[in-house]
GROMACS .gro file of C-alpha atoms in nm:
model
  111
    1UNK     CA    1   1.569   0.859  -0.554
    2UNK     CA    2   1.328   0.633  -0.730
    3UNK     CA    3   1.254   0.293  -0.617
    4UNK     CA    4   1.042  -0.030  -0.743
    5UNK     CA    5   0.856  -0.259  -0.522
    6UNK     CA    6   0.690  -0.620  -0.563
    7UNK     CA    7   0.617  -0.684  -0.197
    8UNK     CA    8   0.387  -0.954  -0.024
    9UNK     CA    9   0.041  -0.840   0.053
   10UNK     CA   10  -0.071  -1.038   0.350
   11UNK     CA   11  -0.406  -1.111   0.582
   12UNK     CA   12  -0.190  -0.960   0.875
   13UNK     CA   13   0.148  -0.807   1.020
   14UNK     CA   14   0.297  -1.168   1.111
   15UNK     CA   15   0.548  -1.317   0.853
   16UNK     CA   16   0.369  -1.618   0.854
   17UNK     CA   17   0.029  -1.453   0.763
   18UNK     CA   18  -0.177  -1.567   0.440
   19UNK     CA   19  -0.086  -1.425   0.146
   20UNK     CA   20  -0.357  -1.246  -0.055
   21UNK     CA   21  -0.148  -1.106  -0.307
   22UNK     CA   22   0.122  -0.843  -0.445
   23UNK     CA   23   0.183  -0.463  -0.370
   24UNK     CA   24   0.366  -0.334  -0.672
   25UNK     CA   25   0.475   0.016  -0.755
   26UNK     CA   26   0.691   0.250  -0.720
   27UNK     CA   27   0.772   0.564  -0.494
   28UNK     CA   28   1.024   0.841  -0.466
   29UNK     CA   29   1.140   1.071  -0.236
   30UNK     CA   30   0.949   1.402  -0.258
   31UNK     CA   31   0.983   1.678   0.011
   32UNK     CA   32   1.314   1.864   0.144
   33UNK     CA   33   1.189   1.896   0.480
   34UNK     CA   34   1.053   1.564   0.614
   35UNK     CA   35   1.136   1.185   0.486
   36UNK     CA   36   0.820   1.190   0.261
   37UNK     CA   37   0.765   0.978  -0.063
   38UNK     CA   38   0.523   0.985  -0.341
   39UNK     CA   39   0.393   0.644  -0.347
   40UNK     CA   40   0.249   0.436  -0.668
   41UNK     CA   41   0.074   0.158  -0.607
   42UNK     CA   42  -0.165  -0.164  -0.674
   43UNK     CA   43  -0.281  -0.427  -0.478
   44UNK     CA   44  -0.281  -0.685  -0.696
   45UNK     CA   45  -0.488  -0.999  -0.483
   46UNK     CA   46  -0.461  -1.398  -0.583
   47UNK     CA   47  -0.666  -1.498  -0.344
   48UNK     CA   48  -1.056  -1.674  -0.303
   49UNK     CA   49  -1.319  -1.418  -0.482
   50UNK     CA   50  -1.081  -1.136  -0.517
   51UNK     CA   51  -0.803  -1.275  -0.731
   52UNK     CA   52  -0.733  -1.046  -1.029
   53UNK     CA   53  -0.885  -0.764  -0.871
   54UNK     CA   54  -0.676  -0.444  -0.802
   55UNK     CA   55  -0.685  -0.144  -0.583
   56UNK     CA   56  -0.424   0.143  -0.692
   57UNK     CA   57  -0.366   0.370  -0.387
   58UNK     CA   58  -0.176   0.739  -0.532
   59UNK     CA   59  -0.031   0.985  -0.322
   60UNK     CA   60   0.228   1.158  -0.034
   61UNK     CA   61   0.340   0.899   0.255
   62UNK     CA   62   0.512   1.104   0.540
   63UNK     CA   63   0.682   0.746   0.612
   64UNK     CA   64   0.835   0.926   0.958
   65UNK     CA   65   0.432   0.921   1.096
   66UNK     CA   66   0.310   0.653   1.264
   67UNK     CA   67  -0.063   0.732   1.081
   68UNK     CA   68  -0.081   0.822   0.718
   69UNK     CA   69  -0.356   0.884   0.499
   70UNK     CA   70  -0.343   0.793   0.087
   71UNK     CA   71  -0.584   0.816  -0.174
   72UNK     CA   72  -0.764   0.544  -0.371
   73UNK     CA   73  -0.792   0.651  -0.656
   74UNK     CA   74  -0.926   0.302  -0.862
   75UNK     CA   75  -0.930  -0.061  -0.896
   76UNK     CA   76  -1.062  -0.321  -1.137
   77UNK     CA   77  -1.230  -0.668  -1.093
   78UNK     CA   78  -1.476  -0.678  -0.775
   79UNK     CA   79  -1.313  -0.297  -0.671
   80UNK     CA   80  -1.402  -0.155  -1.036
   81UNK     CA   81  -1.445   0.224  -1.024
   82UNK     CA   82  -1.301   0.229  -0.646
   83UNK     CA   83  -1.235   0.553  -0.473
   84UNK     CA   84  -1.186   0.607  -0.128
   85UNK     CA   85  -0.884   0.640   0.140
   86UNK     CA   86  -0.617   0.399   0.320
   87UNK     CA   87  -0.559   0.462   0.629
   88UNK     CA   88  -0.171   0.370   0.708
   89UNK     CA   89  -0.033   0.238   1.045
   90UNK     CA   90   0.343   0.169   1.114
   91UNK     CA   91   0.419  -0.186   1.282
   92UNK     CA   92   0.797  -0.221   1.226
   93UNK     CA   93   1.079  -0.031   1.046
   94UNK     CA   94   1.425  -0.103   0.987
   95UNK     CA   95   1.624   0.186   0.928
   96UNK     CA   96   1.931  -0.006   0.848
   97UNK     CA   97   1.790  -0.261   0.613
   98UNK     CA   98   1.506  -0.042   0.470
   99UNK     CA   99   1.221  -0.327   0.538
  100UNK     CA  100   0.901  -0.202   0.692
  101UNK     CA  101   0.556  -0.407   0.804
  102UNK     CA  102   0.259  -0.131   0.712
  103UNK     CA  103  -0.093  -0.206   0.816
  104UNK     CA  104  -0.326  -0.058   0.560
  105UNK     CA  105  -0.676  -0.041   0.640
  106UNK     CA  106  -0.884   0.037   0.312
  107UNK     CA  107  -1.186   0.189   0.324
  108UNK     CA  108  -1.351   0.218  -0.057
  109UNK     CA  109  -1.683   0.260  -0.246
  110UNK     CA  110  -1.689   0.056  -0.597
  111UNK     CA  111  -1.960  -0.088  -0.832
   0.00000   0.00000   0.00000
């Protein structure tokens, strides 16, 4: 199963945090034995000195961990030539509805 997302990228986990920007992508389900998803991704910020800059995170998201580890594997604007890692973190999932609150922590060279 393939899926599309335009979510709200935010300063923090609260619903009422700033918005900074967009998370658009896609991901689909990838492993037979454990709820895993290829994720395809960009950060896409509006906000202060970052807005129209992107960072596009690529790779396997065992969702079922509470810690997961993706590749960046670009970006454009201020993050131009980025590489480096995002370091997932779980705050709330809905099983029944399908909505989660991820924490990503970014950690990134760029020039």
């Amino acid at each position: 199963m393939t899926n599309i997302m335009d979510d709200p990228l935010t300063a923090g986990p609260e619903f009422t945090s700033k918005p900074v920007g967009r998370a658009q992508g896609m991901y689909s389900t990838s492993s037979m034995e454990e709820l895993s998803l290829v994720c395809a991704m960009n950060f896409i910020f509006t906000d202060d000195k970052y807005n129209g800059s992107t960072i596009t995170i690529f790779g396997n998201n065992p969702i079922l961990q509470q810690r997961r580890e993706l590749p960046v594997i670009g970006g454009t604007g201020v993050f131009r030539m980025a590489s480096g890692v995002a370091m997932l973190n779980t705050i709330y999932f809905d099983v029944a509805g399908g909505n989660a609150t991820v924490e990503y922590n970014v950690m990134l060279q760029h020039y």
